[in-house]
Structures are given as structure tokens and as C-alpha cells.
mmCIF file of C-alpha atoms in Angstrom:
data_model
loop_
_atom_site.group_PDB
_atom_site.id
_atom_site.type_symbol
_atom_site.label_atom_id
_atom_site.label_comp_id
_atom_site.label_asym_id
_atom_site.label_seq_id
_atom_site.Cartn_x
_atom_site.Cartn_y
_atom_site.Cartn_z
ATOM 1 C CA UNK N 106 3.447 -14.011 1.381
ATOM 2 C CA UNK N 107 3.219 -13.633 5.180
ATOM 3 C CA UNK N 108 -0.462 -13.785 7.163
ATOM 4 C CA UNK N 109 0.942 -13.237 10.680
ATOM 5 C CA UNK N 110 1.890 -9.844 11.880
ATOM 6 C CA UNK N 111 5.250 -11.010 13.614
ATOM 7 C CA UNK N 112 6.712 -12.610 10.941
ATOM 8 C CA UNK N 113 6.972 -9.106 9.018
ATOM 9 C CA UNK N 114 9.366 -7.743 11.577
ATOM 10 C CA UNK N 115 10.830 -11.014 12.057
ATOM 11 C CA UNK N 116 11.134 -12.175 9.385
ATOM 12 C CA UNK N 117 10.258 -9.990 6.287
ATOM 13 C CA UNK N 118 7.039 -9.711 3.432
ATOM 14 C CA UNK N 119 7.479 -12.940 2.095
ATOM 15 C CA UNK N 120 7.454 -11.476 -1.468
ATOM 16 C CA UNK N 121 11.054 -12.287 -3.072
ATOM 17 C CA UNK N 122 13.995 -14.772 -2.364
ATOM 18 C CA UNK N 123 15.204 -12.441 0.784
ATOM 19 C CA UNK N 124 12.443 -13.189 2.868
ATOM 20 C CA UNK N 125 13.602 -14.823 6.022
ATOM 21 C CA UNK N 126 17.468 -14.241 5.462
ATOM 22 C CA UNK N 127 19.737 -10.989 6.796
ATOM 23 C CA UNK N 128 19.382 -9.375 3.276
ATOM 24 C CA UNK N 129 16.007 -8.475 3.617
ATOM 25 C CA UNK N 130 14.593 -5.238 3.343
ATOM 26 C CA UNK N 131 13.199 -5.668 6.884
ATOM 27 C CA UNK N 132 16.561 -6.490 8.302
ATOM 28 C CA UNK N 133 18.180 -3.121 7.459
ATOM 29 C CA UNK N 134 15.221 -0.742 8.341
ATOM 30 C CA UNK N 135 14.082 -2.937 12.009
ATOM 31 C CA UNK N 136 14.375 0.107 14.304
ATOM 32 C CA UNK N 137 12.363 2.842 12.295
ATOM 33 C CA UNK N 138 9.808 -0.005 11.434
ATOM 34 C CA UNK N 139 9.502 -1.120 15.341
ATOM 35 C CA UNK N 140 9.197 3.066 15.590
ATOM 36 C CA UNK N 141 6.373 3.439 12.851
ATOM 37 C CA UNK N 142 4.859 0.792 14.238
ATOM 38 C CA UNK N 143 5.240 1.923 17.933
ATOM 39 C CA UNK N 144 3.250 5.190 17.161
ATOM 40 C CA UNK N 145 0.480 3.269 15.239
ATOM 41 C CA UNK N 146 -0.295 1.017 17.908
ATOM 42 C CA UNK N 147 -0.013 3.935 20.503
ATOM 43 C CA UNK N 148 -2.219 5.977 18.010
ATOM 44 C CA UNK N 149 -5.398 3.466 18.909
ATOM 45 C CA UNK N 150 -4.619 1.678 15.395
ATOM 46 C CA UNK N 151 -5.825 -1.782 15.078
ATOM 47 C CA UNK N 152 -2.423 -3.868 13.447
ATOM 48 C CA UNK N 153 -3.782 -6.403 11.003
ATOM 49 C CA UNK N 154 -1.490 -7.645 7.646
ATOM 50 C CA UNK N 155 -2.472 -6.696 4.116
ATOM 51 C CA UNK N 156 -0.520 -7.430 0.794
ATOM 52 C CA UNK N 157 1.973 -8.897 3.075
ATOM 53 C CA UNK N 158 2.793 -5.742 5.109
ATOM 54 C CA UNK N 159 1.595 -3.878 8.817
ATOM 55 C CA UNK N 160 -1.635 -2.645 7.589
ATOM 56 C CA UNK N 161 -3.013 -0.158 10.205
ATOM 57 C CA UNK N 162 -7.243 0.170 10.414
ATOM 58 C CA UNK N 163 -9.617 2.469 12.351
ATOM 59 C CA UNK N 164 -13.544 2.556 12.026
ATOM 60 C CA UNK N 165 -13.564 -0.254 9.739
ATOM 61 C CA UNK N 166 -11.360 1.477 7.119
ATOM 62 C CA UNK N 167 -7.420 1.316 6.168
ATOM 63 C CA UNK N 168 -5.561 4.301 7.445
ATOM 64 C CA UNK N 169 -1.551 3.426 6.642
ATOM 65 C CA UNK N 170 0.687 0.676 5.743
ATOM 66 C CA UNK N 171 4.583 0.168 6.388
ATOM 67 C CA UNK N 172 6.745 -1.288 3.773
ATOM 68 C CA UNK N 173 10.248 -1.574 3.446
ATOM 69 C CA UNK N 174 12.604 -1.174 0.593
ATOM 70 C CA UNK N 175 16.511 -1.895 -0.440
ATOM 71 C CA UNK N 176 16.925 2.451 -0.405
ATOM 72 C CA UNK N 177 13.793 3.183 2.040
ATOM 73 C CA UNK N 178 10.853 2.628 4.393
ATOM 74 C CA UNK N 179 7.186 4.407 3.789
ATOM 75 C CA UNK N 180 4.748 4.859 6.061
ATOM 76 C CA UNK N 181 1.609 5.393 3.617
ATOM 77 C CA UNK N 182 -2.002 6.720 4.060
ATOM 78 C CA UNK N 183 -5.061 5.612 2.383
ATOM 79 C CA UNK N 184 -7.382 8.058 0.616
ATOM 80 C CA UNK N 185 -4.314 10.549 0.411
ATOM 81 C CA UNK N 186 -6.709 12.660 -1.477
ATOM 82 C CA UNK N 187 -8.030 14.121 1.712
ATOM 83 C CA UNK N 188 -4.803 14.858 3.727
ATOM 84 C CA UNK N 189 -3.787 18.173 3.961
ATOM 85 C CA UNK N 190 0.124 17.652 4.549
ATOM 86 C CA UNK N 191 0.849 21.188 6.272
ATOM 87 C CA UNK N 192 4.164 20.060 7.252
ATOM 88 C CA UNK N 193 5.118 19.134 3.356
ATOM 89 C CA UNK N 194 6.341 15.862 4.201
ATOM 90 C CA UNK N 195 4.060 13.654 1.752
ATOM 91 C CA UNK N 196 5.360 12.418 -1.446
ATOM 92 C CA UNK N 197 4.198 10.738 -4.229
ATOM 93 C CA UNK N 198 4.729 6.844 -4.854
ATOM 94 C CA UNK N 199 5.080 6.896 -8.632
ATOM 95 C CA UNK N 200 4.564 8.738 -11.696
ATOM 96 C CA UNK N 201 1.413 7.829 -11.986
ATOM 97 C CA UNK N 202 -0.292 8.388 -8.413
ATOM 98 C CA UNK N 203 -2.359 11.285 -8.355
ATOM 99 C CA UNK N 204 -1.861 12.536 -4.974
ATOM 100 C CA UNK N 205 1.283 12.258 -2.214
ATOM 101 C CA UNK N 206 0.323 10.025 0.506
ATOM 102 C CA UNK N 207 3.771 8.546 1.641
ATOM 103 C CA UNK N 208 6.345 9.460 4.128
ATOM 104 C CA UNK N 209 9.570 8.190 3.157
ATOM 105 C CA UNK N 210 12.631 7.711 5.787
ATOM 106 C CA UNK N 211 16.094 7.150 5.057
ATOM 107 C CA UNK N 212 17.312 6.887 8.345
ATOM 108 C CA UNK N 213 16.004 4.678 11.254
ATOM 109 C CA UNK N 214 16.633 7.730 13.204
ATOM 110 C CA UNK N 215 14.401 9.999 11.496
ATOM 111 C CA UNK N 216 11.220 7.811 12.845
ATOM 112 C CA UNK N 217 11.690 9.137 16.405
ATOM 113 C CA UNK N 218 12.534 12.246 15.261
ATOM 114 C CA UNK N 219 9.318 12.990 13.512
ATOM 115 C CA UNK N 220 7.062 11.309 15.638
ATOM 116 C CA UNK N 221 4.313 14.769 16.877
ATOM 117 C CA UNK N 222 4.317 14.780 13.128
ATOM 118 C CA UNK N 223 3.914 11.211 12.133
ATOM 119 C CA UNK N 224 1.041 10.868 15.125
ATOM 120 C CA UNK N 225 -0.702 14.062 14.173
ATOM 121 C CA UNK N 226 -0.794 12.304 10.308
ATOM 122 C CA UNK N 227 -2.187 9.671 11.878
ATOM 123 C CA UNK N 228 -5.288 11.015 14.234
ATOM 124 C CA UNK N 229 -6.470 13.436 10.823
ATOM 125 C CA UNK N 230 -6.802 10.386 9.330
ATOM 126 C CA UNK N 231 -8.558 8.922 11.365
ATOM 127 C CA UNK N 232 -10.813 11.731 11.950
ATOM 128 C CA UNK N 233 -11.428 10.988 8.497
ATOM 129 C CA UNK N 234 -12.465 7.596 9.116
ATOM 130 C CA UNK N 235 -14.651 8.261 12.063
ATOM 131 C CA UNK N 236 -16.399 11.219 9.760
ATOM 132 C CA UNK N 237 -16.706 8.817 6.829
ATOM 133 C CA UNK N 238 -15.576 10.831 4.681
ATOM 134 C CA UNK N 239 -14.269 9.958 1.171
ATOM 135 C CA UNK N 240 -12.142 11.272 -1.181
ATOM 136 C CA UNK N 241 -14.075 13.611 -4.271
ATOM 137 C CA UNK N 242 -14.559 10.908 -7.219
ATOM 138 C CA UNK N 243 -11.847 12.567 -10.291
ATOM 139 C CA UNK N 244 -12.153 12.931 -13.829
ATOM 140 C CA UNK N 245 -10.137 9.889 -15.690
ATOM 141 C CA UNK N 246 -7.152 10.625 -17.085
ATOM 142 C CA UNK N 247 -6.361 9.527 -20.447
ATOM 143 C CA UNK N 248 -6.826 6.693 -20.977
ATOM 144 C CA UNK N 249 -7.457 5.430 -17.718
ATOM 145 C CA UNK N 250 -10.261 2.277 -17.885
ATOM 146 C CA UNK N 251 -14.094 3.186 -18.145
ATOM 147 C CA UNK N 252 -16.346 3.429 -14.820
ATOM 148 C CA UNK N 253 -14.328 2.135 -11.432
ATOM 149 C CA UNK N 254 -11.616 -0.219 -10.045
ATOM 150 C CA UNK N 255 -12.500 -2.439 -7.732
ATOM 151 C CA UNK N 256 -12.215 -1.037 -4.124
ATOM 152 C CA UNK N 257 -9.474 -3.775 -3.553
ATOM 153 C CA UNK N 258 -7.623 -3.171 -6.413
ATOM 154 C CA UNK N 259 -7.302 0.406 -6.066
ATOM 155 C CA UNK N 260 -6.097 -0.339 -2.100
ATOM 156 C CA UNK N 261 -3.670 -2.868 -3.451
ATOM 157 C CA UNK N 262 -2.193 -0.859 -5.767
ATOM 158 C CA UNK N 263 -1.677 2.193 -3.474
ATOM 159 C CA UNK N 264 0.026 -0.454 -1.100
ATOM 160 C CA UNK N 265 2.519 -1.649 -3.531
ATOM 161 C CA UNK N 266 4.533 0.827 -5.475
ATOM 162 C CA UNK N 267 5.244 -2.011 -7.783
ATOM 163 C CA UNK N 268 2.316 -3.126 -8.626
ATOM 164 C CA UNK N 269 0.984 -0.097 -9.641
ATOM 165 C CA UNK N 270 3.073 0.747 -12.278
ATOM 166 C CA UNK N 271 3.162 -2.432 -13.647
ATOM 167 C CA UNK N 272 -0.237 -1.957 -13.416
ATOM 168 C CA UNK N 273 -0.290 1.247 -15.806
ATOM 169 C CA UNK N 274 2.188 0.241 -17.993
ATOM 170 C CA UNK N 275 -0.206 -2.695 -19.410
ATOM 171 C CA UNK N 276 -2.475 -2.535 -22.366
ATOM 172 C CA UNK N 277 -5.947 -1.026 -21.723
ATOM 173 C CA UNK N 278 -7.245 -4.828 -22.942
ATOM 174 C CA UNK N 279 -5.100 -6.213 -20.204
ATOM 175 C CA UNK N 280 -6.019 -3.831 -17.744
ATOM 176 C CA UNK N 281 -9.821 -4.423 -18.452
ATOM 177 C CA UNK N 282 -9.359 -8.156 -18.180
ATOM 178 C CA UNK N 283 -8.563 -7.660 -14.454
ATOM 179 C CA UNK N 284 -11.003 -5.380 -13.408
ATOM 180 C CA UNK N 285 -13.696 -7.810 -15.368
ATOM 181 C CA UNK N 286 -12.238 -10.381 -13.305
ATOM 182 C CA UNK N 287 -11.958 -9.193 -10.297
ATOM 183 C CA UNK N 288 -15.657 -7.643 -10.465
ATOM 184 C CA UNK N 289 -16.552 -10.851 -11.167
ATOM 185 C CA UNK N 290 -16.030 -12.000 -7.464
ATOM 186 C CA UNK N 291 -19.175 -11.104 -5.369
ATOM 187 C CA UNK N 292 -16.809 -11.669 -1.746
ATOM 188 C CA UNK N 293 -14.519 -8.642 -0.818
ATOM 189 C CA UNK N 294 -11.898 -11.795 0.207
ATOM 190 C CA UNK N 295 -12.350 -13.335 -3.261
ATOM 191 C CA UNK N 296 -11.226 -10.195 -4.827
ATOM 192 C CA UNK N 297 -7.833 -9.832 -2.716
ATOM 193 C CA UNK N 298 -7.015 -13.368 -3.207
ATOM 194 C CA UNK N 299 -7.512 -13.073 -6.824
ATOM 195 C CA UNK N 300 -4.754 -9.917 -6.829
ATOM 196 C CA UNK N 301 -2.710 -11.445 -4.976
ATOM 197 C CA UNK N 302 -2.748 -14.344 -7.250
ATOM 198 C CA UNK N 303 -2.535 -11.901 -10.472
ATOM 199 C CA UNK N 304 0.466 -9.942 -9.194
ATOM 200 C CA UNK N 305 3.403 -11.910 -10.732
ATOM 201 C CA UNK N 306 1.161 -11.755 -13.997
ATOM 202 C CA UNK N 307 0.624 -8.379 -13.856
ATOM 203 C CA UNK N 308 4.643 -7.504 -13.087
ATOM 204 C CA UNK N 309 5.273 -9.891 -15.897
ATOM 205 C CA UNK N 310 2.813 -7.475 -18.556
ATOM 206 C CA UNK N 311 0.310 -9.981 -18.635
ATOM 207 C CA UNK N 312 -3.395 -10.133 -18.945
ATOM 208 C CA UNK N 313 -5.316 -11.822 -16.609
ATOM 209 C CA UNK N 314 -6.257 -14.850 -18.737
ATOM 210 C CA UNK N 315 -2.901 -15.139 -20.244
ATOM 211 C CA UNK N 316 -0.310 -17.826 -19.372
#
């Protein structure tokens, strides 16, 4: 998986056996990427890598991440709880995410196109951030684990569509024996290395002491 912000638009996530050839997922979307993340940077963004894709950060919290995929590219908010979507353009990532936080383009041509909307996304967002606001804690559904994911866990899994419902599709048992794992960890870093290191477990149905 990539560290270094370049090689994503180079070169791809790092993630599966395209990385770094002209199949990549990267490849086919590199205009409306190098658009989305045109109007990040110009929206006073900082441009870090998280998960092995453009993660996009304002007053210390995560505002949106690219990603690219073989039908699509996403440009996806953090704490999509709170945004208020008046243009309708949101959608959800899966069957099981609560609330619609992505935009999803087709076209490399429809980046430019909605940019006023894409930057005015963007700055309520961060207005958001600045305010320190969070999202209203929700009832569980059923059965959903008892008390709270780890911050980094719930982040990770709103980054990667696959992961998260790989993620939900696993036992409650197996579920718990991540979240005991990762809460385990007292360092925020130790946490996102350990998910990183349980994601081809988890896509495999796995618990996190299983082999």
C-alpha cells in the first residue's frame, strides 16, 4: 500500500496486482482525479494519504477521500451524518452505511462540471471542522456490536467500500475480536496499522486471531 501522495496518481493504491501497470483503476479515471484533487487543494485542504488513497484534512480532522474504481471514482466526506446535500448529489456506499456521503462520477468530465458544487461540499465541511462539531451518537442497529468502534476503524471503513461490508458480513464473535483488538492499542498509529494489517483477514471472513 502506497505512503507517498504522488505515487497514487502515478502510480495507483497499491492494494491489488494492478498497481503500477495501465490497468489500474487510477489509469482510467487520471483527469477527474487530478480535478477532485485540484479543488481540494484550492479549497485550503491539507493532502496527506490514508488507507492508501488522497485523504484531504482541515482543523485536525478528515474531511474527504478520493478513490478510484474499475466502474467509478468517489469523492467521499467524513461524518456524512452532518451534511445537508441540498443539491441531492450524495449517495450511499453500501447497504449497510447509514447515511450518503459519496459523490460518484462516471465521467472525467463531470469533475469540472460540478466543481461550485463539489467546492461548496467541501467549505460546509469544513465549517464543520472548524465548529467541532460531531455527528449525533445513533441507536445500534440490530445487531450491531455493544458500546463503540474504534475512531479508526469506523474512518477506515467509511474509506473503503470493501472493507466495510466485509466488515458486516462477519460473525458478531469475529467482529468483537477486532474491536477488542484494536482497543487494545493505546497509540492512534497502532490502531491503523493493525487494520491495515487485518484487512485481507477481514475480506477473507476471518476473525482477528484466526489464521
Amino acid at each position: 500500500m502506497i505512503t507517498g501522495i504522488e505515487d497514487y496518481f502515478i502510480r495507483g493504491c497499491g492494494r491489488c496486482a494492478r498497481f503500477a501497470t495501465p490497468d489500474c483503476s487510477t489509469r482510467r479515471w487520471a483527469d477527474g482525479l487530478a480535478e477532485l484533487r485540484r479543488i481540494c487543494r484550492a479549497a485550503g485542504l491539507a493532502e496527506t494519504v490514508k488507507w492508501g488513497h488522497p485523504c484531504y484534512m482541515h482543523a485536525g480532522r478528515n474531511i474527504a477521500l478520493i478513490g478510484a474504481f474499475r466502474d467509478d471514482f468517489r469523492l467521499t466526506f467524513f461524518d456524512a451524518a452532518l451534511m445537508t446535500d441540498p443539491d441531492g448529489v450524495l449517495e450511499r456506499q453500501g447497504p449497510n452505511t447509514r447515511h450518503p456521503g459519496m459523490m460518484r462520477f462516471v465521467d472525467n468530465g463531470q469533475v469540472a462540471a460540478m466543481e461550485p458544487v463539489i467546492a461548496a461540499y467541501l467549505a460546509e465541511a469544513m465549517g464543520y471542522a472548524e465548529a467541532g462539531l460531531r455527528p449525533p451518537k445513533e441507536p445500534r442497529l440490530t445487531g450491531e456490536l455493544p458500546g463503540d468502534l474504534p475512531g479508526e476503524l469506523i474512518e477506515a471503513l467509511d474509506a473503503d467500500p470493501e472493507l466495510a461490508e466485509a466488515f458486516h458480513r462477519l460473525t458478531p464473535g469475529r467482529r468483537r475480536s477486532y474491536v477488542i483488538s484494536l482497543n487494545g492499542a493505546v497509540k492512534p498509529e497502532t490502531r491503523v496499522a493493525r487494520i491495515e494489517r487485518f484487512r485481507d483477514r477481514i475480506l477473507a471472513g476471518k476473525g482477528a486471531m484466526e489464521r
